[in-house]
PDB file of C-alpha atoms and ligand atoms in Angstrom:
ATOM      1  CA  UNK A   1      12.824 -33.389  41.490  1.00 61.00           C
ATOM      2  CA  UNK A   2      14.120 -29.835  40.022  1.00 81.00           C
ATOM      3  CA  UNK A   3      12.821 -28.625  37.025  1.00 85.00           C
ATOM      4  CA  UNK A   4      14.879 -27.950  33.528  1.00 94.00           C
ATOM      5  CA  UNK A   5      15.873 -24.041  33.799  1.00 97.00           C
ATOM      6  CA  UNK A   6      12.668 -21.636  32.430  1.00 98.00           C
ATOM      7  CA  UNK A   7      14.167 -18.425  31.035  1.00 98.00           C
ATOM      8  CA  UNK A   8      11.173 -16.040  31.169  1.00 98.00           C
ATOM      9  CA  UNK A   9      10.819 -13.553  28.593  1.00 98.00           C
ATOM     10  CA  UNK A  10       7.920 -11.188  28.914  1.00 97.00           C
ATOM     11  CA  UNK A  11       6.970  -7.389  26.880  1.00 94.00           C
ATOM     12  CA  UNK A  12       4.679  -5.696  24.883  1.00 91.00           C
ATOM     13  CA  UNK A  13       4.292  -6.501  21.143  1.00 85.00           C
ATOM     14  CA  UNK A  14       7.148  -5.324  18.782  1.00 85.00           C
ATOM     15  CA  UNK A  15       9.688  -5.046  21.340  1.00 90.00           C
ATOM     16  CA  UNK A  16      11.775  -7.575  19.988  1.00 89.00           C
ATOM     17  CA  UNK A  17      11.320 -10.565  22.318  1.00 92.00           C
ATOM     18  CA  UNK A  18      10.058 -12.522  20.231  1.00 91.00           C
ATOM     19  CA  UNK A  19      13.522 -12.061  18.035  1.00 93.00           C
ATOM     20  CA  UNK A  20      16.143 -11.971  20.691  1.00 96.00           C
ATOM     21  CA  UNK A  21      13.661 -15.215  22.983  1.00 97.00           C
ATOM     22  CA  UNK A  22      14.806 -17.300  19.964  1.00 97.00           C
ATOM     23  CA  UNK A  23      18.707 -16.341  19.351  1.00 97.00           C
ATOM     24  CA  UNK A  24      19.034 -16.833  23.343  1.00 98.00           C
ATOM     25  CA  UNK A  25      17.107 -20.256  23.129  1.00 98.00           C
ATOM     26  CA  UNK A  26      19.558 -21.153  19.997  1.00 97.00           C
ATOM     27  CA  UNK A  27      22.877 -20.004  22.313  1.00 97.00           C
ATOM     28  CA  UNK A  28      21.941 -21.914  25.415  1.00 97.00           C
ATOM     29  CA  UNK A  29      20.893 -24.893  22.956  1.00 97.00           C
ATOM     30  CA  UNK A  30      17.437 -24.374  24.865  1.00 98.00           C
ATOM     31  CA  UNK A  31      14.027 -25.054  23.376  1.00 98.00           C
ATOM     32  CA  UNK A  32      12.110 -21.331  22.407  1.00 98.00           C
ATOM     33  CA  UNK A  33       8.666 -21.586  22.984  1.00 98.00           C
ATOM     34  CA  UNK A  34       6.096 -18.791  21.715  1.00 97.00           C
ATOM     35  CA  UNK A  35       3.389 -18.276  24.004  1.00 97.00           C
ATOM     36  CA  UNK A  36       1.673 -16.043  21.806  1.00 95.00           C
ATOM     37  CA  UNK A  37       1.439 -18.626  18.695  1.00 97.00           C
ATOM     38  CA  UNK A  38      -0.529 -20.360  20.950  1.00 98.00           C
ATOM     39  CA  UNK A  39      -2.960 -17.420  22.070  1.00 98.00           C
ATOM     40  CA  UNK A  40      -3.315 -16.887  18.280  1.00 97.00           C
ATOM     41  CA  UNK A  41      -4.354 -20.256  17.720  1.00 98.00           C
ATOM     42  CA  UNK A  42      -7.046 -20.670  19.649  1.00 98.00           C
ATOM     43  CA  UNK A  43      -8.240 -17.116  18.631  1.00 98.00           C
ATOM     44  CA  UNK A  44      -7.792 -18.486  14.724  1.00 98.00           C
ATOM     45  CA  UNK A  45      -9.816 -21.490  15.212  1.00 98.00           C
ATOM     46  CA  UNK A  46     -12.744 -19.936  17.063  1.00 98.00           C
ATOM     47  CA  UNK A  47     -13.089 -17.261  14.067  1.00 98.00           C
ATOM     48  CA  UNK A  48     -12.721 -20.567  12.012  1.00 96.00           C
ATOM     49  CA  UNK A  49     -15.594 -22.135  13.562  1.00 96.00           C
ATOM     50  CA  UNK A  50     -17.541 -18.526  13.713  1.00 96.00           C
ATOM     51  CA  UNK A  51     -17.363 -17.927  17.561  1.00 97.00           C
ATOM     52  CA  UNK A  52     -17.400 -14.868  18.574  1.00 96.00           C
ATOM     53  CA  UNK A  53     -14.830 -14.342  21.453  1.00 95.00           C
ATOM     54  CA  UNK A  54     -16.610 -12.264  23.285  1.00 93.00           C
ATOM     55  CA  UNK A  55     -18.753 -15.145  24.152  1.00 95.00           C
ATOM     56  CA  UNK A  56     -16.692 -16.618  27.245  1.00 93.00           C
ATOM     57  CA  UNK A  57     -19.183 -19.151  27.362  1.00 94.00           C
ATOM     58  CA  UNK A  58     -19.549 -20.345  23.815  1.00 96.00           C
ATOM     59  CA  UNK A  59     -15.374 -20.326  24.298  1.00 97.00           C
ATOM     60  CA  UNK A  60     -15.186 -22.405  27.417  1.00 95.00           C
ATOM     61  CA  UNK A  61     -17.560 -24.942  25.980  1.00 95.00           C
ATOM     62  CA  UNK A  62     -15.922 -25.709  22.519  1.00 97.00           C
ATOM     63  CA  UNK A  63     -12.429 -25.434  24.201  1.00 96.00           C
ATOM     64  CA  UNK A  64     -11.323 -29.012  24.751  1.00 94.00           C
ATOM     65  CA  UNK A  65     -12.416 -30.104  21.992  1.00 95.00           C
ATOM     66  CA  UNK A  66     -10.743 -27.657  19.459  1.00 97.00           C
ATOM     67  CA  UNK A  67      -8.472 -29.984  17.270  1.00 97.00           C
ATOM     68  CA  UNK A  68      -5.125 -27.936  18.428  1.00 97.00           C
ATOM     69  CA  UNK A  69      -1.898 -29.438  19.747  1.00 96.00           C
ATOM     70  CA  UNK A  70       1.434 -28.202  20.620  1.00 96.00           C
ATOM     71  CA  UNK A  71       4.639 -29.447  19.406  1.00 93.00           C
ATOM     72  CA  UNK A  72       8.458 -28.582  18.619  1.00 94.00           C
ATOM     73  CA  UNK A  73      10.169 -28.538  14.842  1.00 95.00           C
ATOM     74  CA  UNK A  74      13.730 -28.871  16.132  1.00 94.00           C
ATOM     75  CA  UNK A  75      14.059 -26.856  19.049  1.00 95.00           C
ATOM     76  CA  UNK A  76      11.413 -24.424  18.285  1.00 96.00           C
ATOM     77  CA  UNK A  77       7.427 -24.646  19.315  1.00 96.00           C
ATOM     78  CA  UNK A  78       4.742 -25.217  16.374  1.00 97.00           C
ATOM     79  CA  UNK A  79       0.948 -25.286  17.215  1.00 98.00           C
ATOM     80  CA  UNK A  80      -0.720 -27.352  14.352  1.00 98.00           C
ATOM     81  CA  UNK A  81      -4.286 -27.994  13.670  1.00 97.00           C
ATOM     82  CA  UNK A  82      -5.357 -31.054  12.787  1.00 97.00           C
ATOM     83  CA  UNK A  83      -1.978 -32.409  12.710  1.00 95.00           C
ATOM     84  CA  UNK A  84      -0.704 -29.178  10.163  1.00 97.00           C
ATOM     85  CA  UNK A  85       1.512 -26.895  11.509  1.00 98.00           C
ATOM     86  CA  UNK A  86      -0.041 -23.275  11.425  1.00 98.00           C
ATOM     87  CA  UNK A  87       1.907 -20.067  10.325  1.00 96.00           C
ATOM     88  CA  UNK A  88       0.162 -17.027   8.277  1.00 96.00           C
ATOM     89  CA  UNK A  89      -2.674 -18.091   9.811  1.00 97.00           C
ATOM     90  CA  UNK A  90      -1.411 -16.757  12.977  1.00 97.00           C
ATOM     91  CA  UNK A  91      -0.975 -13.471  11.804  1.00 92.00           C
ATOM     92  CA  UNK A  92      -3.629 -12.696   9.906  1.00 94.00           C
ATOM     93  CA  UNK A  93      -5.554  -9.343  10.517  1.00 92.00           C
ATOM     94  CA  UNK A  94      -8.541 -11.049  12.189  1.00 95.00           C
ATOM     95  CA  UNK A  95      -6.636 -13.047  14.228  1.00 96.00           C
ATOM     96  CA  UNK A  96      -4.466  -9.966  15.296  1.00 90.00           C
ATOM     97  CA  UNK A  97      -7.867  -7.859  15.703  1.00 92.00           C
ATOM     98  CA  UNK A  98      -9.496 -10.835  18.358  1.00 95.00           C
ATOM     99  CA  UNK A  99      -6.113 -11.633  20.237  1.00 94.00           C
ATOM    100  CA  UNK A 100      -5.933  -9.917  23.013  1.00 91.00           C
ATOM    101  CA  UNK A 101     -10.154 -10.277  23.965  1.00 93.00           C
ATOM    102  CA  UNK A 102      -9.350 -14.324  23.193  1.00 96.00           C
ATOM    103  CA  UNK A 103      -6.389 -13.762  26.078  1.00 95.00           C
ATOM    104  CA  UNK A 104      -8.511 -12.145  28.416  1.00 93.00           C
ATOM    105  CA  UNK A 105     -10.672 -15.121  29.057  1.00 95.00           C
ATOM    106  CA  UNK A 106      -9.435 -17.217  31.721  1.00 95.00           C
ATOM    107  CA  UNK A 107     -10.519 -20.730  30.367  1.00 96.00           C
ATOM    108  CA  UNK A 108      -8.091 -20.239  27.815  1.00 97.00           C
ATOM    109  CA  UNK A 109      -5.235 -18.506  29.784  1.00 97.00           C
ATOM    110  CA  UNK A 110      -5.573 -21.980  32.320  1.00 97.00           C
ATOM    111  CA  UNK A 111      -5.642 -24.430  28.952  1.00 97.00           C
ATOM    112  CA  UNK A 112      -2.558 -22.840  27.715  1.00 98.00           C
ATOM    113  CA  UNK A 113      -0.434 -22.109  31.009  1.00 98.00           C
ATOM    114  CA  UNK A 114      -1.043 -25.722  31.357  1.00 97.00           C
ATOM    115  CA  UNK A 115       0.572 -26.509  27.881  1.00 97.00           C
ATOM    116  CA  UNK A 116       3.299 -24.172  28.578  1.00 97.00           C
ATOM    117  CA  UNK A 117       4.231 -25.571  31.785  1.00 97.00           C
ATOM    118  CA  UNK A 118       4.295 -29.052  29.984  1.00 96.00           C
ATOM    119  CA  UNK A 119       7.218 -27.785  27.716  1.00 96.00           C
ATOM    120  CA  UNK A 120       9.317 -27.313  30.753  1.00 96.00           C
ATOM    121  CA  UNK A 121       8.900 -30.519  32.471  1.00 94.00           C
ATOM    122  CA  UNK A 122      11.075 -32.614  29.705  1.00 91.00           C
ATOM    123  CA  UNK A 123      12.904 -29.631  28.887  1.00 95.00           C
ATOM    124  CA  UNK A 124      15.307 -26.601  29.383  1.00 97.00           C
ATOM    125  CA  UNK A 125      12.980 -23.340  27.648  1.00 98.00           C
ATOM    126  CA  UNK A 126      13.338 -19.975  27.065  1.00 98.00           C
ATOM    127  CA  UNK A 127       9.637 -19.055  26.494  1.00 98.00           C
ATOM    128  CA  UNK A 128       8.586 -15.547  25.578  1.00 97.00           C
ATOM    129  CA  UNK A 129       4.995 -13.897  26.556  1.00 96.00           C
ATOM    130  CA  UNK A 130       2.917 -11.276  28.637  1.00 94.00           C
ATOM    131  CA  UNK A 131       2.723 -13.205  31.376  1.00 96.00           C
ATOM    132  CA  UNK A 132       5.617 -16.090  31.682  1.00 97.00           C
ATOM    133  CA  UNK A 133       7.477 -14.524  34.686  1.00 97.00           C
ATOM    134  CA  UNK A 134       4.517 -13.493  36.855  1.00 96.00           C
ATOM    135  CA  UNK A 135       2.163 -16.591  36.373  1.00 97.00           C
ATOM    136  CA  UNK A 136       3.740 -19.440  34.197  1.00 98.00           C
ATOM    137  CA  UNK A 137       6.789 -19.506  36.231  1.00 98.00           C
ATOM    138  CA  UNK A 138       6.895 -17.069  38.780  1.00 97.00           C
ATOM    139  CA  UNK A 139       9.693 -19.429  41.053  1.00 97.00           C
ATOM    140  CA  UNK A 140      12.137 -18.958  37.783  1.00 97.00           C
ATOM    141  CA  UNK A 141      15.407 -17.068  38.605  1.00 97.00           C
ATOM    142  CA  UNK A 142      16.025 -16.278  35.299  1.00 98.00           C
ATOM    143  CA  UNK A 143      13.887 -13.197  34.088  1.00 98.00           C
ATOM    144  CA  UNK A 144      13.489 -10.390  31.680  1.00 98.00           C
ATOM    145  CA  UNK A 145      11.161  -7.591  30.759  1.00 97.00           C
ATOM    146  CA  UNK A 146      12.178  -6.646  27.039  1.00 96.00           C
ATOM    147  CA  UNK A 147      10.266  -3.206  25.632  1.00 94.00           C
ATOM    148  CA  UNK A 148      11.583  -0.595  23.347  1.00 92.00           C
ATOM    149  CA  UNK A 149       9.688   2.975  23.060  1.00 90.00           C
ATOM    150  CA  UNK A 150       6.250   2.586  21.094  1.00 86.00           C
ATOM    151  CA  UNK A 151       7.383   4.438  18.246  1.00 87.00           C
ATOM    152  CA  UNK A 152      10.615   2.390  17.596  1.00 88.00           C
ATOM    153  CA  UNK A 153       8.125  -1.136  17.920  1.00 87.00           C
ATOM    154  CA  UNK A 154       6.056   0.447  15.737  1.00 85.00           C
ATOM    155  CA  UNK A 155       8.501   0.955  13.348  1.00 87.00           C
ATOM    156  CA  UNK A 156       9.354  -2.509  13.614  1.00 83.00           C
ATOM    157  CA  UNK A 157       5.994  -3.876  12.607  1.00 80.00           C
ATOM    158  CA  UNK A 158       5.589  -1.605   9.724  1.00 82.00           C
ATOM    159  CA  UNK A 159       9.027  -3.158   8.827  1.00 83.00           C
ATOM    160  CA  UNK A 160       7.833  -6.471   8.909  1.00 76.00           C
ATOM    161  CA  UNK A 161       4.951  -5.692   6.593  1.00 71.00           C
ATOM    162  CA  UNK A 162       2.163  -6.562   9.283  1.00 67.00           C
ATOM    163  CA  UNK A 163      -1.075  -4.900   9.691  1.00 62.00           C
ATOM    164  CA  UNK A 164      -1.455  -4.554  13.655  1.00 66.00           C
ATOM    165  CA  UNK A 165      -2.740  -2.149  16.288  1.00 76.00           C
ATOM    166  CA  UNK A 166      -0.085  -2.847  19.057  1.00 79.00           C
ATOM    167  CA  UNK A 167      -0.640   0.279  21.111  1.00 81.00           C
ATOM    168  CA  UNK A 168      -4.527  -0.764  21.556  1.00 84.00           C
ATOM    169  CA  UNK A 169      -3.411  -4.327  21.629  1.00 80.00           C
ATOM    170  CA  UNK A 170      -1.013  -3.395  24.775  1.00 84.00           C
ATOM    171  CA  UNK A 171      -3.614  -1.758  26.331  1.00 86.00           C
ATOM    172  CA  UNK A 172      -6.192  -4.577  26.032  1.00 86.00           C
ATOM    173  CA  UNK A 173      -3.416  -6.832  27.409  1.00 84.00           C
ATOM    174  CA  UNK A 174      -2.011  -4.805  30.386  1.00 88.00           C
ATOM    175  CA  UNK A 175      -5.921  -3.298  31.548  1.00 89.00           C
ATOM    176  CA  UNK A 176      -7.234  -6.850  31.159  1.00 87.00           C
ATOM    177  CA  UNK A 177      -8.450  -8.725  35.049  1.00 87.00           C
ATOM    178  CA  UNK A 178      -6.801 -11.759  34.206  1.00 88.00           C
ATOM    179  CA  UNK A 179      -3.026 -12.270  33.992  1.00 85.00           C
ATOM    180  CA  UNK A 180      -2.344  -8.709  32.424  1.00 87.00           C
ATOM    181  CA  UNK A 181       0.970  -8.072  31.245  1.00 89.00           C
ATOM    182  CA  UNK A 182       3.315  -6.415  33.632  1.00 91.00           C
ATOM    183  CA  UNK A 183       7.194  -6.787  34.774  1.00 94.00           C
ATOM    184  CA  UNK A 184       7.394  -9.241  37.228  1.00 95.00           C
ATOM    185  CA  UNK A 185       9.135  -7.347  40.655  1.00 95.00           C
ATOM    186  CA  UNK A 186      12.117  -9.294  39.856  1.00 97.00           C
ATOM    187  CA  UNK A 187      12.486  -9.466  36.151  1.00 97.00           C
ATOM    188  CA  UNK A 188      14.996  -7.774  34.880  1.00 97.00           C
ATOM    189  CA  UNK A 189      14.125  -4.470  32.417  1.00 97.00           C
ATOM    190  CA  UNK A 190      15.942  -4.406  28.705  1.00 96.00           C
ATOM    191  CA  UNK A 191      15.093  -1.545  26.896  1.00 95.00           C
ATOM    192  CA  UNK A 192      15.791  -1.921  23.614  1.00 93.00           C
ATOM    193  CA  UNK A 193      15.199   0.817  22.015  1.00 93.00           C
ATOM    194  CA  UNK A 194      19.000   1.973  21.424  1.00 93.00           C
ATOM    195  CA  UNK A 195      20.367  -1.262  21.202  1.00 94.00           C
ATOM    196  CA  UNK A 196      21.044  -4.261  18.473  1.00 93.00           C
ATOM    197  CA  UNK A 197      19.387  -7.702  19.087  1.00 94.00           C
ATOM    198  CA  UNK A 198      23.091  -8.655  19.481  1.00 96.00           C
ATOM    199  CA  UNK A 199      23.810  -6.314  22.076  1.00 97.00           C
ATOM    200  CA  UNK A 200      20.413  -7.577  23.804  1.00 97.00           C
ATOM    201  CA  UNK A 201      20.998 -11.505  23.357  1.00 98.00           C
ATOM    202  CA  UNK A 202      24.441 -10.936  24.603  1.00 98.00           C
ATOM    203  CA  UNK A 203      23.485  -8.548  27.761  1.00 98.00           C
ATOM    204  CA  UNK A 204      20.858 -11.471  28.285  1.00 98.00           C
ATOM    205  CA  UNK A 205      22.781 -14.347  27.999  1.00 98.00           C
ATOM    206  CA  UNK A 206      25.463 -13.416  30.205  1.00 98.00           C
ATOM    207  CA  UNK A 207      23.417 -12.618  32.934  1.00 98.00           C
ATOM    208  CA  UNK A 208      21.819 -16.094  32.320  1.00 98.00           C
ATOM    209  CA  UNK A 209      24.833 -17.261  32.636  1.00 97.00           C
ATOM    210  CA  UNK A 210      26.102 -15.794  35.642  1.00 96.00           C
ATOM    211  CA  UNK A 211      22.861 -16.998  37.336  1.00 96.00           C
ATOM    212  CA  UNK A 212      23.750 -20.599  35.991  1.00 94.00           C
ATOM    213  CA  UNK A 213      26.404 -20.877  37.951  1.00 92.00           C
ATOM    214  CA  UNK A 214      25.726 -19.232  41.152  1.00 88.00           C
ATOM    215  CA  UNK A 215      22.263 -21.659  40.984  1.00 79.00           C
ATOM    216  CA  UNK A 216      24.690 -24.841  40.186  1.00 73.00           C
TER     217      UNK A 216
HETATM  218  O1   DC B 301       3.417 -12.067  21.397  1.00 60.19           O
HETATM  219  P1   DC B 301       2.256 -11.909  20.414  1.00 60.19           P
HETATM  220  O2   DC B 301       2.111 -10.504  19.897  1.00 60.19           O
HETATM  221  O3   DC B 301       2.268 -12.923  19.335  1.00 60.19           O
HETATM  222  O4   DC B 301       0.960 -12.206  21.314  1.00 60.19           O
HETATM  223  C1   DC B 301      -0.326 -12.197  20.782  1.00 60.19           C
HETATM  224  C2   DC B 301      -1.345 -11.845  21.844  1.00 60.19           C
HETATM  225  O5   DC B 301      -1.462 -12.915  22.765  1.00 60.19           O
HETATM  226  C3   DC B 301      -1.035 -10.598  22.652  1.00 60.19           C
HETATM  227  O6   DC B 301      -1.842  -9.528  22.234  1.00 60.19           O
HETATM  228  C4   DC B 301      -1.347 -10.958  24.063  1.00 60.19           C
HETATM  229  C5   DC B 301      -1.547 -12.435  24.082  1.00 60.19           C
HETATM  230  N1   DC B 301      -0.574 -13.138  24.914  1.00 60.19           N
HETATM  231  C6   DC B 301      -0.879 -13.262  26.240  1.00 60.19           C
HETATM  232  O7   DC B 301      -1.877 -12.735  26.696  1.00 60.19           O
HETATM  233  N2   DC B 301      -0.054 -13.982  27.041  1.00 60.19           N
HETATM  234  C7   DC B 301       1.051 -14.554  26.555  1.00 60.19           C
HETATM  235  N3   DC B 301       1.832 -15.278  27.372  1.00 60.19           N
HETATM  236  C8   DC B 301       1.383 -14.407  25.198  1.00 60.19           C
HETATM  237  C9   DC B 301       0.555 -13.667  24.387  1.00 60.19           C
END
């Protein structure tokens, strides 16, 4: 049986994937999924339980049985905690300081590919990460490596009021052994840095489209 289309969005932090992931997803009528809410989760609730993630195996061992689970409100992915849905939580400065180390440890990277790949078996996703078109799923025809220069995405944080090292982050998360982030060989490259998130949705969208229908 064939799979719901995966639209795989991957880049560094602040290029605007996260932005342009969810205005595609709304177009198509797709579900968005945010990888990296989930990444932040786990990191959130270790810190919560005072675990330091550079413990891999203090990690591994309370892993199943943190209280997190992943869900949808309308067409867009929550992760909630004990049944409430998280949000500043997820960016908060420790959480953005212990990220990337949490996403280097492959007991959580196999937890939450798992969870990812869930989403797509009921539904059509566009799902934005590091890692979505090499690993989660590297058989999808439809993908795209969205960056912008580091000084425009780090304009773009400042912007948006939030305290967070991306240029060490990206390093952590492209120098890391497991799953680092990279452009898959046959993702296609948006560079955003001169462009509107129009102009990208729409430059994304109809090449989705085009693939649509020579895949139909
Ligand atoms: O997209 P974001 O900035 O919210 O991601 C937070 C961190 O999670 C990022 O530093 C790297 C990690 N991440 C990952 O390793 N793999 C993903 N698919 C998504 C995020």
């Amino acid at each position: 049986m064939s799979l719901p289309p995966a639209i795989a969005i991957d880049g560094p932090a602040a290029s605007g994937k996260s932005t342009v992931a969810k205005l595609i997803a709304r177009e198509l009528g797709y579900t968005f999924i945010n990888t990296g809410a989930m990444y932040r989760a786990v990191t959130w609730c270790l810190l919560q339980r005072g675990i330091d993630p550079s413990n891999h195996a203090a990690v591994a061992e309370v892993l199943p049985e943190l209280p997190l689970s992943f869900g949808k409100e309308g067409s867009v992915s929550t992760v909630l905690h004990e049944g409430r849905v998280l949000r500043d939580e997820l960016t908060a400065p420790e959480t953005n300081a212990n990220v990337s180390a949490v996403a280097g440890i492959p007991a959580v990277r196999a937890l939450l590919v798992a969870k990812q790949r869930e989403y797509n078996t009921r539904e059509a996703v566009v799902m934005e990460g590091r890692d979505i078109g090499t690993v989660v799923f590297p058989n999808t025809p439809y993908k795209y490596f969205v960056t912008a220069s580091e000084e425009v995405r780090a304009a773009r944080r400042a912007a948006e009021g939030i305290t967070d090292s991306i240029a060490e982050r990206d390093r952590k998360d492209s120098s890391r052994a497991c799953a680092p982030l990279r452009q898959a060989e046959d993702a296609l490259l948006v560079d955003t840095s001169d462009m509107s998130i129009e102009q990208v949705v729409a430059f994304i969208v109809r090449d989705i489209r085009h693939k649509l229908s020579d895949n139909s």
